[in-house]
Amino acid sequence: MIIADVTFIGLGLMGTALARTAIKAGFETVVWNRTPEKVVPLVEQGARYFENVAKAISESPIIVVCVSGYDVSDTILRVPEVEAALKGRTLIQLTSGSTRLARNAALWAGAIGVRYVDGGIEGYPATIGKDDSMFIISGDEQGYQQAQPLLRTLAPVLHYLGDDPTRASAMYSAMLSGSFGLIFGVMNAVAICEATGISIEQYLQVVGPVFKTDIDLVTEMAQKCDEDNLDKTEAYLSVWNETLVPIIETLSDGGCNTELPTLMHEMLNRAEKEGLAKHDLAALIEMIRPGKTDKI
Ligand code: NAP
């Protein structure tokens, strides 16, 4: 018998934030977690808890899963008793994973009669339910429509990318790839500052405004790749490449790790050898596109 609106499987840092937000918004909520102690505060806020995961699933039409990986999700869900409970329900997979994992999960769900929706969460647990909280979603459209009021409560900025279940994880990887680039770059910058006696406060004061210019720059570079307009530029790829040398030397002189700029320098050296020296820096895309794996 269905008694609730949604069941949350996985109450780690993110799963707890999702369930807490749903409860607060008035959704009848069931929770399940491997470590049962984590359900206590949520039960105090109004959630119901069932020790048996199949029972917890059978209580709601919508099941949200948010655990540490698809392997963990499979361990929990791909059990005959649980698969039987899932039949006819909508499964929202918010665990981060690759396109391959999303495709496999959708095939499995289709075979057992489950509407499969895959999603990626942008932001930290504290942002869940806030105005700028964002989910990237794709998969079964009927399931998405059914879960939309819940999803919009958790993340008002909702991007549904269509019924291909792999789209969300592809977009999520694309999004995180940009974030990682910036994070790794700025951590190198922090190391340079520490090694050379520049305070982080002064670094942020001087360089902070440049972050905004960088966003314009990378936006333009992505468009250049799309338009295949890589040969016109105001600064040659070779000129950019030379500026990696002082970065590597300064890090090295400060006793810091130089792996990241060294890898970038090696990639751009190969790009120059491929005839891209006088192109825009965005031409480094040619070192990443298919067919270049052996050169990296
Ligand atoms: P977490 O705090 O480490 O929680 C992991 C969850 O997985 C817990 O519920 C844990 O259960 C469960 N789990 C792990 N191994 C298990 C097993 N063998 N059997 C059953 N359950 C198991 O991780 P999180 O931060 O909530 O992240 C969950 C997902 O959200 C990840 O895919 C992550 O990439 C994504 N995400 C997180 C954030 C973030 O800021 N935290 C942001 C965006 C996306 P126990 O409590 O029993 O250990």
PDB file of N, CA and C in Angstrom, residues 111-208:
ATOM      1  N   ALA A 111      13.940  -3.280 -18.074  1.00  0.00           N
ATOM      2  CA  ALA A 111      13.678  -4.732 -18.054  1.00  0.00           C
ATOM      3  C   ALA A 111      12.819  -5.151 -16.863  1.00  0.00           C
ATOM      4  N   ILE A 112      12.856  -4.375 -15.790  1.00  0.00           N
ATOM      5  CA  ILE A 112      12.050  -4.768 -14.618  1.00  0.00           C
ATOM      6  C   ILE A 112      10.816  -3.858 -14.444  1.00  0.00           C
ATOM      7  N   GLY A 113      10.527  -3.036 -15.474  1.00  0.00           N
ATOM      8  CA  GLY A 113       9.293  -2.236 -15.441  1.00  0.00           C
ATOM      9  C   GLY A 113       9.352  -1.028 -14.529  1.00  0.00           C
ATOM     10  N   VAL A 114      10.506  -0.346 -14.551  1.00  0.00           N
ATOM     11  CA  VAL A 114      10.682   0.850 -13.710  1.00  0.00           C
ATOM     12  C   VAL A 114      10.953   2.052 -14.614  1.00  0.00           C
ATOM     13  N   ARG A 115      10.297   3.186 -14.342  1.00  0.00           N
ATOM     14  CA  ARG A 115      10.596   4.425 -15.084  1.00  0.00           C
ATOM     15  C   ARG A 115      11.892   5.001 -14.510  1.00  0.00           C
ATOM     16  N   TYR A 116      12.890   5.158 -15.397  1.00  0.00           N
ATOM     17  CA  TYR A 116      14.217   5.547 -14.923  1.00  0.00           C
ATOM     18  C   TYR A 116      14.550   6.983 -15.302  1.00  0.00           C
ATOM     19  N   VAL A 117      14.901   7.763 -14.289  1.00  0.00           N
ATOM     20  CA  VAL A 117      15.296   9.161 -14.493  1.00  0.00           C
ATOM     21  C   VAL A 117      16.667   9.333 -13.835  1.00  0.00           C
ATOM     22  N   ASP A 118      17.594   9.917 -14.577  1.00  0.00           N
ATOM     23  CA  ASP A 118      18.958  10.070 -14.072  1.00  0.00           C
ATOM     24  C   ASP A 118      19.245  11.559 -13.852  1.00  0.00           C
ATOM     25  N   GLY A 119      20.009  11.867 -12.809  1.00  0.00           N
ATOM     26  CA  GLY A 119      20.243  13.289 -12.561  1.00  0.00           C
ATOM     27  C   GLY A 119      21.574  13.577 -11.906  1.00  0.00           C
ATOM     28  N   GLY A 120      22.037  14.802 -12.092  1.00  0.00           N
ATOM     29  CA  GLY A 120      23.245  15.283 -11.439  1.00  0.00           C
ATOM     30  C   GLY A 120      22.909  16.519 -10.620  1.00  0.00           C
ATOM     31  N   ILE A 121      23.538  16.622  -9.471  1.00  0.00           N
ATOM     32  CA  ILE A 121      23.260  17.730  -8.543  1.00  0.00           C
ATOM     33  C   ILE A 121      24.387  18.740  -8.621  1.00  0.00           C
ATOM     34  N   GLU A 122      24.054  19.991  -8.879  1.00  0.00           N
ATOM     35  CA  GLU A 122      25.073  21.048  -8.856  1.00  0.00           C
ATOM     36  C   GLU A 122      24.975  21.752  -7.509  1.00  0.00           C
ATOM     37  N   GLY A 123      26.050  21.716  -6.743  1.00  0.00           N
ATOM     38  CA  GLY A 123      26.043  22.428  -5.462  1.00  0.00           C
ATOM     39  C   GLY A 123      26.267  21.510  -4.277  1.00  0.00           C
ATOM     40  N   TYR A 124      26.424  22.120  -3.127  1.00  0.00           N
ATOM     41  CA  TYR A 124      26.645  21.403  -1.874  1.00  0.00           C
ATOM     42  C   TYR A 124      25.295  21.116  -1.194  1.00  0.00           C
ATOM     43  N   PRO A 125      25.287  20.215  -0.206  1.00  0.00           N
ATOM     44  CA  PRO A 125      24.024  19.931   0.503  1.00  0.00           C
ATOM     45  C   PRO A 125      23.319  21.195   1.024  1.00  0.00           C
ATOM     46  N   ALA A 126      24.099  22.179   1.475  1.00  0.00           N
ATOM     47  CA  ALA A 126      23.488  23.401   2.035  1.00  0.00           C
ATOM     48  C   ALA A 126      22.697  24.184   0.996  1.00  0.00           C
ATOM     49  N   THR A 127      22.958  23.941  -0.290  1.00  0.00           N
ATOM     50  CA  THR A 127      22.249  24.707  -1.336  1.00  0.00           C
ATOM     51  C   THR A 127      20.922  24.051  -1.733  1.00  0.00           C
ATOM     52  N   ILE A 128      20.703  22.807  -1.313  1.00  0.00           N
ATOM     53  CA  ILE A 128      19.480  22.091  -1.730  1.00  0.00           C
ATOM     54  C   ILE A 128      18.236  22.867  -1.257  1.00  0.00           C
ATOM     55  N   GLY A 129      17.314  23.068  -2.196  1.00  0.00           N
ATOM     56  CA  GLY A 129      16.073  23.786  -1.882  1.00  0.00           C
ATOM     57  C   GLY A 129      16.198  25.293  -2.015  1.00  0.00           C
ATOM     58  N   LYS A 130      17.416  25.789  -2.128  1.00  0.00           N
ATOM     59  CA  LYS A 130      17.608  27.249  -2.294  1.00  0.00           C
ATOM     60  C   LYS A 130      17.283  27.647  -3.736  1.00  0.00           C
ATOM     61  N   ASP A 131      17.040  28.928  -3.961  1.00  0.00           N
ATOM     62  CA  ASP A 131      16.588  29.400  -5.280  1.00  0.00           C
ATOM     63  C   ASP A 131      17.508  29.025  -6.431  1.00  0.00           C
ATOM     64  N   ASP A 132      18.838  29.018  -6.166  1.00  0.00           N
ATOM     65  CA  ASP A 132      19.768  28.756  -7.273  1.00  0.00           C
ATOM     66  C   ASP A 132      20.245  27.303  -7.308  1.00  0.00           C
ATOM     67  N   SER A 133      19.610  26.425  -6.531  1.00  0.00           N
ATOM     68  CA  SER A 133      19.975  25.011  -6.554  1.00  0.00           C
ATOM     69  C   SER A 133      19.604  24.412  -7.911  1.00  0.00           C
ATOM     70  N   MET A 134      20.526  23.640  -8.503  1.00  0.00           N
ATOM     71  CA  MET A 134      20.323  23.171  -9.880  1.00  0.00           C
ATOM     72  C   MET A 134      20.499  21.656 -10.018  1.00  0.00           C
ATOM     73  N   PHE A 135      19.548  21.002 -10.692  1.00  0.00           N
ATOM     74  CA  PHE A 135      19.685  19.597 -11.078  1.00  0.00           C
ATOM     75  C   PHE A 135      19.714  19.526 -12.603  1.00  0.00           C
ATOM     76  N   ILE A 136      20.531  18.618 -13.112  1.00  0.00           N
ATOM     77  CA  ILE A 136      20.521  18.305 -14.549  1.00  0.00           C
ATOM     78  C   ILE A 136      19.898  16.915 -14.664  1.00  0.00           C
ATOM     79  N   ILE A 137      18.812  16.823 -15.439  1.00  0.00           N
ATOM     80  CA  ILE A 137      17.989  15.608 -15.435  1.00  0.00           C
ATOM     81  C   ILE A 137      17.798  15.103 -16.866  1.00  0.00           C
ATOM     82  N   SER A 138      17.746  13.771 -17.034  1.00  0.00           N
ATOM     83  CA  SER A 138      17.274  13.202 -18.301  1.00  0.00           C
ATOM     84  C   SER A 138      16.713  11.813 -18.010  1.00  0.00           C
ATOM     85  N   GLY A 139      16.022  11.258 -19.028  1.00  0.00           N
ATOM     86  CA  GLY A 139      15.445   9.923 -18.853  1.00  0.00           C
ATOM     87  C   GLY A 139      13.946   9.945 -19.079  1.00  0.00           C
ATOM     88  N   ASP A 140      13.280   8.904 -18.585  1.00  0.00           N
ATOM     89  CA  ASP A 140      11.850   8.688 -18.842  1.00  0.00           C
ATOM     90  C   ASP A 140      11.021   9.958 -18.593  1.00  0.00           C
ATOM     91  N   GLU A 141      10.342  10.424 -19.647  1.00  0.00           N
ATOM     92  CA  GLU A 141       9.655  11.722 -19.541  1.00  0.00           C
ATOM     93  C   GLU A 141       8.463  11.656 -18.592  1.00  0.00           C
ATOM     94  N   GLN A 142       7.737  10.537 -18.659  1.00  0.00           N
ATOM     95  CA  GLN A 142       6.576  10.398 -17.761  1.00  0.00           C
ATOM     96  C   GLN A 142       7.038  10.422 -16.297  1.00  0.00           C
ATOM     97  N   GLY A 143       8.134   9.726 -16.040  1.00  0.00           N
ATOM     98  CA  GLY A 143       8.690   9.697 -14.684  1.00  0.00           C
ATOM     99  C   GLY A 143       9.140  11.078 -14.249  1.00  0.00           C
ATOM    100  N   TYR A 144       9.758  11.788 -15.177  1.00  0.00           N
ATOM    101  CA  TYR A 144      10.220  13.145 -14.870  1.00  0.00           C
ATOM    102  C   TYR A 144       9.034  14.053 -14.535  1.00  0.00           C
ATOM    103  N   GLN A 145       7.978  13.967 -15.378  1.00  0.00           N
ATOM    104  CA  GLN A 145       6.799  14.813 -15.137  1.00  0.00           C
ATOM    105  C   GLN A 145       6.190  14.503 -13.773  1.00  0.00           C
ATOM    106  N   GLN A 146       6.118  13.193 -13.474  1.00  0.00           N
ATOM    107  CA  GLN A 146       5.548  12.770 -12.195  1.00  0.00           C
ATOM    108  C   GLN A 146       6.358  13.340 -11.016  1.00  0.00           C
ATOM    109  N   ALA A 147       7.674  13.332 -11.167  1.00  0.00           N
ATOM    110  CA  ALA A 147       8.539  13.752 -10.048  1.00  0.00           C
ATOM    111  C   ALA A 147       8.837  15.245 -10.053  1.00  0.00           C
ATOM    112  N   GLN A 148       8.353  15.949 -11.085  1.00  0.00           N
ATOM    113  CA  GLN A 148       8.756  17.356 -11.242  1.00  0.00           C
ATOM    114  C   GLN A 148       8.472  18.229 -10.017  1.00  0.00           C
ATOM    115  N   PRO A 149       7.282  18.134  -9.401  1.00  0.00           N
ATOM    116  CA  PRO A 149       7.042  18.990  -8.219  1.00  0.00           C
ATOM    117  C   PRO A 149       8.074  18.746  -7.107  1.00  0.00           C
ATOM    118  N   LEU A 150       8.421  17.477  -6.891  1.00  0.00           N
ATOM    119  CA  LEU A 150       9.433  17.163  -5.877  1.00  0.00           C
ATOM    120  C   LEU A 150      10.791  17.718  -6.304  1.00  0.00           C
ATOM    121  N   LEU A 151      11.175  17.428  -7.556  1.00  0.00           N
ATOM    122  CA  LEU A 151      12.494  17.846  -8.032  1.00  0.00           C
ATOM    123  C   LEU A 151      12.639  19.364  -7.990  1.00  0.00           C
ATOM    124  N   ARG A 152      11.551  20.066  -8.352  1.00  0.00           N
ATOM    125  CA  ARG A 152      11.618  21.529  -8.362  1.00  0.00           C
ATOM    126  C   ARG A 152      11.717  22.084  -6.936  1.00  0.00           C
ATOM    127  N   THR A 153      11.176  21.346  -5.983  1.00  0.00           N
ATOM    128  CA  THR A 153      11.317  21.760  -4.585  1.00  0.00           C
ATOM    129  C   THR A 153      12.769  21.617  -4.136  1.00  0.00           C
ATOM    130  N   LEU A 154      13.397  20.535  -4.581  1.00  0.00           N
ATOM    131  CA  LEU A 154      14.782  20.287  -4.178  1.00  0.00           C
ATOM    132  C   LEU A 154      15.737  21.211  -4.930  1.00  0.00           C
ATOM    133  N   ALA A 155      15.403  21.471  -6.203  1.00  0.00           N
ATOM    134  CA  ALA A 155      16.277  22.292  -7.057  1.00  0.00           C
ATOM    135  C   ALA A 155      15.418  23.106  -8.013  1.00  0.00           C
ATOM    136  N   PRO A 156      15.115  24.355  -7.649  1.00  0.00           N
ATOM    137  CA  PRO A 156      14.266  25.180  -8.520  1.00  0.00           C
ATOM    138  C   PRO A 156      14.820  25.348  -9.938  1.00  0.00           C
ATOM    139  N   VAL A 157      16.154  25.292 -10.076  1.00  0.00           N
ATOM    140  CA  VAL A 157      16.723  25.374 -11.435  1.00  0.00           C
ATOM    141  C   VAL A 157      16.864  23.940 -11.955  1.00  0.00           C
ATOM    142  N   LEU A 158      15.903  23.562 -12.816  1.00  0.00           N
ATOM    143  CA  LEU A 158      15.805  22.174 -13.266  1.00  0.00           C
ATOM    144  C   LEU A 158      16.018  22.133 -14.768  1.00  0.00           C
ATOM    145  N   HIS A 159      17.066  21.451 -15.213  1.00  0.00           N
ATOM    146  CA  HIS A 159      17.303  21.327 -16.663  1.00  0.00           C
ATOM    147  C   HIS A 159      16.964  19.889 -17.067  1.00  0.00           C
ATOM    148  N   TYR A 160      15.847  19.715 -17.799  1.00  0.00           N
ATOM    149  CA  TYR A 160      15.499  18.382 -18.310  1.00  0.00           C
ATOM    150  C   TYR A 160      16.009  18.287 -19.743  1.00  0.00           C
ATOM    151  N   LEU A 161      16.899  17.332 -19.998  1.00  0.00           N
ATOM    152  CA  LEU A 161      17.585  17.268 -21.300  1.00  0.00           C
ATOM    153  C   LEU A 161      17.000  16.211 -22.233  1.00  0.00           C
ATOM    154  N   GLY A 162      15.798  15.737 -21.924  1.00  0.00           N
ATOM    155  CA  GLY A 162      15.153  14.788 -22.832  1.00  0.00           C
ATOM    156  C   GLY A 162      15.213  13.356 -22.335  1.00  0.00           C
ATOM    157  N   ASP A 163      14.683  12.432 -23.162  1.00  0.00           N
ATOM    158  CA  ASP A 163      14.478  11.068 -22.654  1.00  0.00           C
ATOM    159  C   ASP A 163      15.714  10.163 -22.754  1.00  0.00           C
ATOM    160  N   ASP A 164      16.792  10.642 -23.356  1.00  0.00           N
ATOM    161  CA  ASP A 164      18.031   9.849 -23.370  1.00  0.00           C
ATOM    162  C   ASP A 164      18.620   9.865 -21.949  1.00  0.00           C
ATOM    163  N   PRO A 165      18.650   8.695 -21.279  1.00  0.00           N
ATOM    164  CA  PRO A 165      19.070   8.692 -19.868  1.00  0.00           C
ATOM    165  C   PRO A 165      20.537   9.060 -19.660  1.00  0.00           C
ATOM    166  N   THR A 166      21.327   9.051 -20.729  1.00  0.00           N
ATOM    167  CA  THR A 166      22.762   9.344 -20.559  1.00  0.00           C
ATOM    168  C   THR A 166      23.067  10.842 -20.621  1.00  0.00           C
ATOM    169  N   ARG A 167      22.105  11.632 -21.106  1.00  0.00           N
ATOM    170  CA  ARG A 167      22.353  13.059 -21.324  1.00  0.00           C
ATOM    171  C   ARG A 167      22.747  13.801 -20.042  1.00  0.00           C
ATOM    172  N   ALA A 168      22.042  13.476 -18.960  1.00  0.00           N
ATOM    173  CA  ALA A 168      22.298  14.198 -17.706  1.00  0.00           C
ATOM    174  C   ALA A 168      23.724  13.957 -17.225  1.00  0.00           C
ATOM    175  N   SER A 169      24.170  12.688 -17.263  1.00  0.00           N
ATOM    176  CA  SER A 169      25.525  12.425 -16.764  1.00  0.00           C
ATOM    177  C   SER A 169      26.572  13.015 -17.704  1.00  0.00           C
ATOM    178  N   ALA A 170      26.261  13.043 -19.023  1.00  0.00           N
ATOM    179  CA  ALA A 170      27.201  13.672 -19.965  1.00  0.00           C
ATOM    180  C   ALA A 170      27.344  15.161 -19.643  1.00  0.00           C
ATOM    181  N   MET A 171      26.201  15.832 -19.473  1.00  0.00           N
ATOM    182  CA  MET A 171      26.231  17.268 -19.170  1.00  0.00           C
ATOM    183  C   MET A 171      26.895  17.517 -17.810  1.00  0.00           C
ATOM    184  N   TYR A 172      26.620  16.629 -16.858  1.00  0.00           N
ATOM    185  CA  TYR A 172      27.189  16.765 -15.513  1.00  0.00           C
ATOM    186  C   TYR A 172      28.720  16.651 -15.572  1.00  0.00           C
ATOM    187  N   SER A 173      29.205  15.670 -16.371  1.00  0.00           N
ATOM    188  CA  SER A 173      30.665  15.520 -16.537  1.00  0.00           C
ATOM    189  C   SER A 173      31.249  16.758 -17.199  1.00  0.00           C
ATOM    190  N   ALA A 174      30.537  17.292 -18.200  1.00  0.00           N
ATOM    191  CA  ALA A 174      31.017  18.498 -18.884  1.00  0.00           C
ATOM    192  C   ALA A 174      31.090  19.666 -17.897  1.00  0.00           C
ATOM    193  N   MET A 175      30.082  19.763 -17.045  1.00  0.00           N
ATOM    194  CA  MET A 175      30.055  20.848 -16.059  1.00  0.00           C
ATOM    195  C   MET A 175      31.214  20.701 -15.059  1.00  0.00           C
ATOM    196  N   LEU A 176      31.358  19.483 -14.516  1.00  0.00           N
ATOM    197  CA  LEU A 176      32.400  19.261 -13.511  1.00  0.00           C
ATOM    198  C   LEU A 176      33.796  19.418 -14.094  1.00  0.00           C
ATOM    199  N   SER A 177      33.945  19.069 -15.371  1.00  0.00           N
ATOM    200  CA  SER A 177      35.248  19.191 -16.012  1.00  0.00           C
ATOM    201  C   SER A 177      35.735  20.637 -15.944  1.00  0.00           C
ATOM    202  N   GLY A 178      34.839  21.578 -16.242  1.00  0.00           N
ATOM    203  CA  GLY A 178      35.195  23.002 -16.147  1.00  0.00           C
ATOM    204  C   GLY A 178      35.523  23.395 -14.717  1.00  0.00           C
ATOM    205  N   SER A 179      34.721  22.897 -13.770  1.00  0.00           N
ATOM    206  CA  SER A 179      34.963  23.236 -12.360  1.00  0.00           C
ATOM    207  C   SER A 179      36.326  22.719 -11.910  1.00  0.00           C
ATOM    208  N   PHE A 180      36.638  21.464 -12.300  1.00  0.00           N
ATOM    209  CA  PHE A 180      37.929  20.886 -11.888  1.00  0.00           C
ATOM    210  C   PHE A 180      39.092  21.698 -12.449  1.00  0.00           C
ATOM    211  N   GLY A 181      38.965  22.129 -13.723  1.00  0.00           N
ATOM    212  CA  GLY A 181      40.029  22.925 -14.329  1.00  0.00           C
ATOM    213  C   GLY A 181      40.314  24.166 -13.502  1.00  0.00           C
ATOM    214  N   LEU A 182      39.250  24.853 -13.131  1.00  0.00           N
ATOM    215  CA  LEU A 182      39.403  26.081 -12.354  1.00  0.00           C
ATOM    216  C   LEU A 182      39.961  25.785 -10.955  1.00  0.00           C
ATOM    217  N   ILE A 183      39.404  24.740 -10.319  1.00  0.00           N
ATOM    218  CA  ILE A 183      39.839  24.401  -8.952  1.00  0.00           C
ATOM    219  C   ILE A 183      41.328  24.035  -8.934  1.00  0.00           C
ATOM    220  N   PHE A 184      41.742  23.145  -9.859  1.00  0.00           N
ATOM    221  CA  PHE A 184      43.156  22.744  -9.898  1.00  0.00           C
ATOM    222  C   PHE A 184      44.044  23.956 -10.200  1.00  0.00           C
ATOM    223  N   GLY A 185      43.595  24.804 -11.113  1.00  0.00           N
ATOM    224  CA  GLY A 185      44.372  25.989 -11.458  1.00  0.00           C
ATOM    225  C   GLY A 185      44.540  26.912 -10.270  1.00  0.00           C
ATOM    226  N   VAL A 186      43.466  27.138  -9.554  1.00  0.00           N
ATOM    227  CA  VAL A 186      43.535  28.066  -8.417  1.00  0.00           C
ATOM    228  C   VAL A 186      44.344  27.448  -7.268  1.00  0.00           C
ATOM    229  N   MET A 187      44.295  26.132  -7.084  1.00  0.00           N
ATOM    230  CA  MET A 187      45.126  25.511  -6.037  1.00  0.00           C
ATOM    231  C   MET A 187      46.616  25.667  -6.362  1.00  0.00           C
ATOM    232  N   ASN A 188      46.955  25.606  -7.652  1.00  0.00           N
ATOM    233  CA  ASN A 188      48.343  25.900  -8.056  1.00  0.00           C
ATOM    234  C   ASN A 188      48.696  27.339  -7.736  1.00  0.00           C
ATOM    235  N   ALA A 189      47.739  28.234  -7.966  1.00  0.00           N
ATOM    236  CA  ALA A 189      47.965  29.652  -7.667  1.00  0.00           C
ATOM    237  C   ALA A 189      48.193  29.858  -6.174  1.00  0.00           C
ATOM    238  N   VAL A 190      47.404  29.188  -5.355  1.00  0.00           N
ATOM    239  CA  VAL A 190      47.577  29.293  -3.893  1.00  0.00           C
ATOM    240  C   VAL A 190      48.983  28.824  -3.507  1.00  0.00           C
ATOM    241  N   ALA A 191      49.435  27.720  -4.132  1.00  0.00           N
ATOM    242  CA  ALA A 191      50.777  27.198  -3.836  1.00  0.00           C
ATOM    243  C   ALA A 191      51.851  28.219  -4.234  1.00  0.00           C
ATOM    244  N   ILE A 192      51.667  28.868  -5.386  1.00  0.00           N
ATOM    245  CA  ILE A 192      52.632  29.897  -5.822  1.00  0.00           C
ATOM    246  C   ILE A 192      52.669  31.030  -4.794  1.00  0.00           C
ATOM    247  N   CYS A 193      51.498  31.476  -4.362  1.00  0.00           N
ATOM    248  CA  CYS A 193      51.433  32.566  -3.373  1.00  0.00           C
ATOM    249  C   CYS A 193      52.131  32.162  -2.080  1.00  0.00           C
ATOM    250  N   GLU A 194      51.817  30.974  -1.590  1.00  0.00           N
ATOM    251  CA  GLU A 194      52.429  30.506  -0.332  1.00  0.00           C
ATOM    252  C   GLU A 194      53.948  30.419  -0.458  1.00  0.00           C
ATOM    253  N   ALA A 195      54.401  29.932  -1.630  1.00  0.00           N
ATOM    254  CA  ALA A 195      55.849  29.725  -1.814  1.00  0.00           C
ATOM    255  C   ALA A 195      56.598  31.033  -2.003  1.00  0.00           C
ATOM    256  N   THR A 196      55.880  32.088  -2.395  1.00  0.00           N
ATOM    257  CA  THR A 196      56.568  33.344  -2.717  1.00  0.00           C
ATOM    258  C   THR A 196      56.217  34.475  -1.747  1.00  0.00           C
ATOM    259  N   GLY A 197      55.417  34.160  -0.722  1.00  0.00           N
ATOM    260  CA  GLY A 197      55.116  35.159   0.308  1.00  0.00           C
ATOM    261  C   GLY A 197      54.004  36.136  -0.039  1.00  0.00           C
ATOM    262  N   ILE A 198      53.215  35.808  -1.057  1.00  0.00           N
ATOM    263  CA  ILE A 198      52.047  36.652  -1.359  1.00  0.00           C
ATOM    264  C   ILE A 198      50.891  36.159  -0.491  1.00  0.00           C
ATOM    265  N   SER A 199      50.199  37.094   0.173  1.00  0.00           N
ATOM    266  CA  SER A 199      49.074  36.646   1.006  1.00  0.00           C
ATOM    267  C   SER A 199      47.895  36.269   0.097  1.00  0.00           C
ATOM    268  N   ILE A 200      47.094  35.334   0.565  1.00  0.00           N
ATOM    269  CA  ILE A 200      45.921  34.903  -0.218  1.00  0.00           C
ATOM    270  C   ILE A 200      44.947  36.081  -0.358  1.00  0.00           C
ATOM    271  N   GLU A 201      44.898  36.886   0.701  1.00  0.00           N
ATOM    272  CA  GLU A 201      44.027  38.061   0.651  1.00  0.00           C
ATOM    273  C   GLU A 201      44.425  38.979  -0.510  1.00  0.00           C
ATOM    274  N   GLN A 202      45.747  39.222  -0.630  1.00  0.00           N
ATOM    275  CA  GLN A 202      46.212  40.106  -1.711  1.00  0.00           C
ATOM    276  C   GLN A 202      45.990  39.451  -3.080  1.00  0.00           C
ATOM    277  N   TYR A 203      46.236  38.125  -3.151  1.00  0.00           N
ATOM    278  CA  TYR A 203      46.005  37.389  -4.411  1.00  0.00           C
ATOM    279  C   TYR A 203      44.551  37.567  -4.862  1.00  0.00           C
ATOM    280  N   LEU A 204      43.624  37.382  -3.930  1.00  0.00           N
ATOM    281  CA  LEU A 204      42.202  37.466  -4.300  1.00  0.00           C
ATOM    282  C   LEU A 204      41.821  38.893  -4.690  1.00  0.00           C
ATOM    283  N   GLN A 205      42.465  39.857  -4.016  1.00  0.00           N
ATOM    284  CA  GLN A 205      42.191  41.267  -4.324  1.00  0.00           C
ATOM    285  C   GLN A 205      42.626  41.608  -5.757  1.00  0.00           C
ATOM    286  N   VAL A 206      43.817  41.124  -6.120  1.00  0.00           N
ATOM    287  CA  VAL A 206      44.367  41.471  -7.439  1.00  0.00           C
ATOM    288  C   VAL A 206      43.754  40.600  -8.538  1.00  0.00           C
ATOM    289  N   VAL A 207      43.668  39.290  -8.261  1.00  0.00           N
ATOM    290  CA  VAL A 207      43.301  38.333  -9.319  1.00  0.00           C
ATOM    291  C   VAL A 207      41.794  38.036  -9.346  1.00  0.00           C
ATOM    292  N   GLY A 208      41.122  38.250  -8.210  1.00  0.00           N
ATOM    293  CA  GLY A 208      39.681  37.959  -8.148  1.00  0.00           C
ATOM    294  C   GLY A 208      38.902  38.505  -9.342  1.00  0.00           C
TER     295      GLY A 208
END
